[in-house]
Amino acid sequence: MASRVVVVFDDLPIVAERLHAAAAKLVRTAAINVEHRAKDFATASVDTGANRAAIYTVTHTESGYAGAAADAASLNPHAEMQSEEPRPEKDTSAVVHAGMNYAIYLEYGTVKMAAQPFMAPAAAAEQPNLQQALRKLAAELSA
Amino acid sequence: MSLLTNRVFQLIDTTLRGDATQMTRLPGGLYQTMLPATADASQVYGIYAQQTGLQDIQGRAGQTVMGRGMVTVQAIGPADQSPAIVLAADRMDALLNTLLGAAGGATVIRIVRNHELNYDELVRDTGVLYTHAGYVFEWWAQ
């Protein structure tokens, strides 16, 4: 009577877990980079520096809100921070928030002042890097 | 501002000014970047402005195949004219979203809405509350 042995290697769950973890790490890195770039762009419109200091990143597990609020308050005690941005539900999401209450007026302009955007340029500048990193990850997976 | 951004501005300007309905909804006029100091802010007016600088999009061989960027287009006016401001912003979206056009010779430009804008602003020295309504558009041009 013939007999056979079947060995099944099911690595898909391991691969999926590693892919997820790698993507989450890339998203976090991109968000931190956007925060740094936004702070660089915001340098063009510095008065007290509070707006620049109030830019922070929120991920699934961490928030820079407290530090940003403290730094902004030390630079301008009269400045008002907006409420803390909620943490994203997924670890493959992150939020970079311009926390100062007047940030929107710098980003999009006022009746008396032209816009001095710092958030959109930061995100646009970082976007190609994230896309390239995700493509590299996908290539490594298929190799 | 880059040459491509300038051409996108040309296309936006001619498209909005070329529409009689739009200009009726902007009795305060249409301006680039900001309201001139001499202009009247008591009526609804329009502003288009650069949101991000030019980014080159490169092909596989590293050559630049097109440029992209973002612009804001907003209707602004005293908050007690909010319905008129929203109507003006709606018309901006109808005219510009998915617009395919040209300016500055053979430049081909595609404009697509990215997200909307809606915020209020209190001008402290006059006590007037202004409403801003409009859109951030992404553009691609070659």
Short mmCIF file of C-alpha atoms in Angstrom, two decimals:
data_model
loop_
_atom_site.label_atom_id
_atom_site.label_comp_id
_atom_site.label_asym_id
_atom_site.label_seq_id
_atom_site.Cartn_x
_atom_site.Cartn_y
_atom_site.Cartn_z
CA MET A 1 0.00 0.00 0.00
CA ALA A 2 1.41 3.38 -1.00
CA SER A 3 1.87 5.96 1.63
CA ARG A 4 2.78 9.57 1.40
CA VAL A 5 3.90 12.33 3.66
CA VAL A 6 2.64 15.85 3.07
CA VAL A 7 4.44 18.73 4.75
CA VAL A 8 2.66 22.05 4.54
CA PHE A 9 4.57 25.29 5.01
CA ASP A 10 2.12 28.04 5.65
CA ASP A 11 4.24 31.16 6.00
CA LEU A 12 1.57 33.58 4.88
CA PRO A 13 0.55 34.70 8.39
CA ILE A 14 4.20 35.35 9.25
CA VAL A 15 4.77 37.29 6.03
CA ALA A 16 1.59 39.29 6.58
CA GLU A 17 2.63 40.14 10.13
CA ARG A 18 6.10 41.24 9.04
CA LEU A 19 4.66 43.29 6.17
CA HIS A 20 2.24 45.00 8.52
CA ALA A 21 4.96 45.80 11.04
CA ALA A 22 7.26 47.13 8.34
CA ALA A 23 4.50 49.31 6.85
CA ALA A 24 3.62 50.69 10.29
CA LYS A 25 7.27 51.58 10.86
CA LEU A 26 7.45 53.35 7.47
CA VAL A 27 4.29 55.35 8.21
CA ARG A 28 5.62 56.43 11.60
CA THR A 29 8.93 57.49 10.07
CA ALA A 30 7.14 59.43 7.33
CA ALA A 31 4.97 61.22 9.88
CA ILE A 32 7.99 62.22 11.97
CA ASN A 33 9.68 63.46 8.78
CA VAL A 34 6.58 65.49 7.87
CA GLU A 35 6.64 67.04 11.37
CA HIS A 36 10.29 68.04 10.97
CA ARG A 37 9.72 69.39 7.46
CA ALA A 38 6.67 71.37 8.62
CA LYS A 39 8.78 72.92 11.37
CA ASP A 40 11.37 73.86 8.76
CA PHE A 41 8.73 75.42 6.48
CA ALA A 42 7.13 77.21 9.47
CA THR A 43 10.44 78.92 10.15
CA ALA A 44 9.54 81.36 7.36
CA SER A 45 6.69 82.77 9.43
CA VAL A 46 8.23 82.72 12.92
CA ASP A 47 7.23 85.43 15.37
CA THR A 48 7.42 83.78 18.78
CA GLY A 49 8.10 80.25 17.49
CA ALA A 50 5.01 78.90 19.26
CA ASN A 51 3.32 77.75 16.05
CA ARG A 52 6.46 75.89 15.02
CA ALA A 53 6.80 74.26 18.44
CA ALA A 54 3.13 73.26 18.46
CA ILE A 55 3.45 70.90 15.48
CA TYR A 56 3.37 67.32 16.74
CA THR A 57 2.79 63.74 15.61
CA VAL A 58 0.19 61.27 16.88
CA THR A 59 0.49 57.57 16.16
CA HIS A 60 -1.45 54.56 17.34
CA THR A 61 0.71 54.32 20.46
CA GLU A 62 2.21 57.74 21.11
CA SER A 63 1.42 61.45 21.01
CA GLY A 64 3.75 64.44 20.99
CA TYR A 65 0.96 66.73 22.22
CA ALA A 66 2.11 67.29 25.81
CA GLY A 67 5.66 68.18 24.82
CA ALA A 68 4.49 70.42 21.98
CA ALA A 69 2.01 72.24 24.24
CA ALA A 70 4.67 72.82 26.89
CA ASP A 71 7.21 74.07 24.35
CA ALA A 72 4.65 76.39 22.72
CA ALA A 73 3.53 77.78 26.09
CA SER A 74 7.12 78.52 27.07
CA LEU A 75 7.57 80.52 23.86
CA ASN A 76 4.22 82.33 24.01
CA PRO A 77 2.26 82.08 27.28
CA HIS A 78 -0.78 83.66 25.60
CA ALA A 79 -0.92 81.17 22.75
CA GLU A 80 -3.81 78.71 22.78
CA MET A 81 -3.36 75.09 21.76
CA GLN A 82 -6.23 73.21 20.13
CA SER A 83 -7.37 70.00 21.81
CA GLU A 84 -5.23 66.91 21.33
CA GLU A 85 -5.68 65.01 18.11
CA PRO A 86 -7.12 61.51 18.80
CA ARG A 87 -4.84 58.56 18.25
CA PRO A 88 -5.49 56.68 15.01
CA GLU A 89 -7.13 53.29 15.42
CA LYS A 90 -4.63 51.56 13.14
CA ASP A 91 -0.87 51.47 13.56
CA THR A 92 -0.52 52.05 9.81
CA SER A 93 -1.98 55.55 10.25
CA ALA A 94 -0.43 58.66 11.78
CA VAL A 95 -1.46 62.28 12.13
CA VAL A 96 0.74 65.36 12.05
CA HIS A 97 -1.16 68.21 13.68
CA ALA A 98 -0.46 71.94 13.71
CA GLY A 99 -1.72 72.45 17.24
CA MET A 100 -1.72 76.24 17.59
CA ASN A 101 -5.19 77.79 17.30
CA TYR A 102 -4.05 80.27 14.64
CA ALA A 103 -2.22 77.68 12.49
CA ILE A 104 -5.05 77.58 9.96
CA TYR A 105 -4.65 81.30 9.29
CA LEU A 106 -0.97 80.85 8.48
CA GLU A 107 -1.65 77.80 6.32
CA TYR A 108 -4.52 79.25 4.27
CA GLY A 109 -4.32 83.02 4.76
CA THR A 110 -6.53 85.77 6.16
CA VAL A 111 -8.29 88.85 4.87
CA LYS A 112 -5.17 90.87 5.68
CA MET A 113 -2.40 88.34 5.15
CA ALA A 114 -1.32 85.99 2.38
CA ALA A 115 -1.07 82.30 3.23
CA GLN A 116 2.30 81.06 4.48
CA PRO A 117 1.73 77.31 4.07
CA PHE A 118 3.89 74.92 6.05
CA MET A 119 1.84 71.73 6.46
CA ALA A 120 0.85 70.98 2.84
CA PRO A 121 4.39 71.61 1.52
CA ALA A 122 5.79 69.30 4.22
CA ALA A 123 3.40 66.47 3.32
CA ALA A 124 3.99 66.97 -0.40
CA ALA A 125 7.76 66.88 0.08
CA GLU A 126 7.66 63.66 2.09
CA GLN A 127 5.11 61.82 -0.06
CA PRO A 128 7.61 60.58 -2.70
CA ASN A 129 9.89 59.17 0.02
CA LEU A 130 7.05 57.17 1.57
CA GLN A 131 5.93 55.91 -1.83
CA GLN A 132 9.49 54.85 -2.67
CA ALA A 133 9.88 53.08 0.69
CA LEU A 134 6.60 51.22 0.21
CA ARG A 135 7.63 50.19 -3.33
CA LYS A 136 10.94 48.91 -1.96
CA LEU A 137 9.08 46.93 0.71
CA ALA A 138 6.81 45.40 -1.93
CA ALA A 139 9.83 44.51 -4.08
CA GLU A 140 11.56 42.82 -1.15
CA LEU A 141 8.42 40.81 -0.48
CA SER A 142 8.15 39.58 -4.05
CA ALA A 143 11.89 38.77 -4.37
CA MET B 1 6.80 80.82 -7.99
CA SER B 2 7.61 78.45 -10.86
CA LEU B 3 6.68 79.02 -14.49
CA LEU B 4 4.32 76.03 -14.36
CA THR B 5 2.57 77.38 -11.25
CA ASN B 6 2.20 80.70 -13.01
CA ARG B 7 0.54 78.96 -15.96
CA VAL B 8 -1.83 77.13 -13.62
CA PHE B 9 -2.71 80.51 -12.11
CA GLN B 10 -3.36 81.84 -15.63
CA LEU B 11 -5.73 78.97 -16.35
CA ILE B 12 -7.59 79.42 -13.05
CA ASP B 13 -7.87 83.15 -13.57
CA THR B 14 -9.15 82.97 -17.13
CA THR B 15 -11.55 80.14 -16.27
CA LEU B 16 -13.11 81.95 -13.33
CA ARG B 17 -13.18 85.38 -15.02
CA GLY B 18 -14.60 83.82 -18.17
CA ASP B 19 -17.68 82.65 -16.32
CA ALA B 20 -20.25 85.42 -15.93
CA THR B 21 -22.09 83.57 -13.15
CA GLN B 22 -18.89 83.20 -11.14
CA MET B 23 -17.97 86.85 -11.42
CA THR B 24 -21.50 87.87 -10.43
CA ARG B 25 -20.94 85.81 -7.29
CA LEU B 26 -17.65 87.62 -6.61
CA PRO B 27 -18.72 91.29 -6.56
CA GLY B 28 -15.58 92.17 -4.59
CA GLY B 29 -13.36 90.83 -7.40
CA LEU B 30 -10.86 88.03 -7.94
CA TYR B 31 -7.26 88.27 -6.76
CA GLN B 32 -4.03 86.30 -6.76
CA THR B 33 -2.39 85.41 -3.41
CA MET B 34 -4.02 88.09 -1.24
CA LEU B 35 -6.49 90.96 -1.14
CA PRO B 36 -4.83 94.27 -2.12
CA ALA B 37 -4.83 96.85 0.68
CA THR B 38 -6.97 99.18 -1.42
CA ALA B 39 -9.65 96.58 -2.19
CA ASP B 40 -13.06 96.43 -0.54
CA ALA B 41 -13.44 93.43 1.80
CA SER B 42 -17.09 94.19 2.57
CA GLN B 43 -18.24 92.19 -0.45
CA VAL B 44 -17.59 88.58 -1.38
CA TYR B 45 -14.28 88.22 -3.22
CA GLY B 46 -12.13 85.38 -4.51
CA ILE B 47 -8.49 84.48 -3.89
CA TYR B 48 -6.32 81.86 -5.55
CA ALA B 49 -2.92 81.14 -4.02
CA GLN B 50 -0.04 78.70 -4.09
CA GLN B 51 -0.32 75.98 -1.44
CA THR B 52 2.72 73.91 -2.33
CA GLY B 53 5.62 74.65 -4.64
CA LEU B 54 6.31 72.82 -7.88
CA GLN B 55 7.30 69.17 -7.55
CA ASP B 56 8.85 67.40 -10.51
CA ILE B 57 7.50 63.97 -11.39
CA GLN B 58 10.21 61.82 -12.91
CA GLY B 59 9.99 58.89 -15.28
CA ARG B 60 11.88 55.59 -14.97
CA ALA B 61 14.99 57.03 -16.61
CA GLY B 62 15.03 59.93 -14.19
CA GLN B 63 13.76 62.47 -16.69
CA THR B 64 11.17 65.01 -15.57
CA VAL B 65 7.88 64.15 -17.26
CA MET B 66 5.56 66.62 -15.55
CA GLY B 67 5.14 68.91 -12.60
CA ARG B 68 2.58 68.91 -9.84
CA GLY B 69 1.51 71.21 -7.04
CA MET B 70 -1.42 72.46 -5.01
CA VAL B 71 -3.40 75.71 -5.07
CA THR B 72 -6.14 77.07 -2.86
CA VAL B 73 -9.14 78.80 -4.38
CA GLN B 74 -11.46 80.45 -1.89
CA ALA B 75 -14.42 82.79 -1.65
CA ILE B 76 -14.16 85.17 1.30
CA GLY B 77 -16.53 87.73 2.76
CA PRO B 78 -18.29 88.91 5.91
CA ALA B 79 -19.88 85.96 7.68
CA ASP B 80 -23.37 87.47 7.38
CA GLN B 81 -23.01 86.78 3.64
CA SER B 82 -22.22 83.10 4.17
CA PRO B 83 -24.89 81.78 1.74
CA ALA B 84 -23.41 83.93 -1.05
CA ILE B 85 -19.88 82.85 -0.11
CA VAL B 86 -20.84 79.19 -0.32
CA LEU B 87 -22.51 79.75 -3.70
CA ALA B 88 -19.33 81.37 -5.01
CA ALA B 89 -17.22 78.49 -3.66
CA ASP B 90 -19.57 75.95 -5.25
CA ARG B 91 -19.12 77.63 -8.61
CA MET B 92 -15.32 77.55 -8.21
CA ASP B 93 -15.52 73.80 -7.66
CA ALA B 94 -17.87 73.30 -10.61
CA LEU B 95 -15.54 75.21 -12.92
CA LEU B 96 -12.17 73.92 -11.73
CA ASN B 97 -12.60 70.35 -10.46
CA THR B 98 -11.37 67.91 -13.16
CA LEU B 99 -10.61 70.83 -15.47
CA LEU B 100 -8.29 69.95 -18.34
CA GLY B 101 -6.91 73.06 -20.00
CA ALA B 102 -3.87 74.88 -21.29
CA ALA B 103 -2.06 78.13 -20.69
CA GLY B 104 1.24 79.62 -21.76
CA GLY B 105 1.45 77.88 -25.13
CA ALA B 106 1.33 74.10 -25.20
CA THR B 107 1.21 73.48 -21.45
CA VAL B 108 -1.42 70.90 -20.58
CA ILE B 109 -2.89 71.22 -17.14
CA ARG B 110 -5.20 68.93 -15.18
CA ILE B 111 -6.79 70.26 -11.98
CA VAL B 112 -8.51 67.99 -9.45
CA ARG B 113 -10.06 68.85 -6.09
CA ASN B 114 -8.11 67.52 -3.11
CA HIS B 115 -10.09 68.78 -0.11
CA GLU B 116 -12.39 71.58 0.94
CA LEU B 117 -11.77 74.59 3.15
CA ASN B 118 -14.22 76.22 5.52
CA TYR B 119 -13.15 78.48 8.37
CA ASP B 120 -14.04 81.74 10.04
CA GLU B 121 -11.76 84.61 10.96
CA LEU B 122 -12.44 87.46 13.35
CA VAL B 123 -10.65 90.69 12.38
CA ARG B 124 -10.12 92.20 15.80
CA ASP B 125 -9.63 95.85 14.88
CA THR B 126 -12.97 96.03 13.02
CA GLY B 127 -14.85 93.31 14.87
CA VAL B 128 -15.98 91.82 11.54
CA LEU B 129 -16.22 88.05 11.28
CA TYR B 130 -15.21 86.72 7.86
CA THR B 131 -16.00 83.33 6.37
CA HIS B 132 -13.58 81.50 4.08
CA ALA B 133 -15.01 78.75 1.86
CA GLY B 134 -13.26 77.00 -0.97
CA TYR B 135 -11.04 74.17 -2.01
CA VAL B 136 -7.48 72.97 -2.25
CA PHE B 137 -6.87 71.70 -5.76
CA GLU B 138 -4.04 69.49 -6.91
CA TRP B 139 -2.65 70.14 -10.38
CA TRP B 140 -0.43 68.34 -12.87
CA ALA B 141 1.13 70.13 -15.84
CA GLN B 142 3.57 69.51 -18.68
#
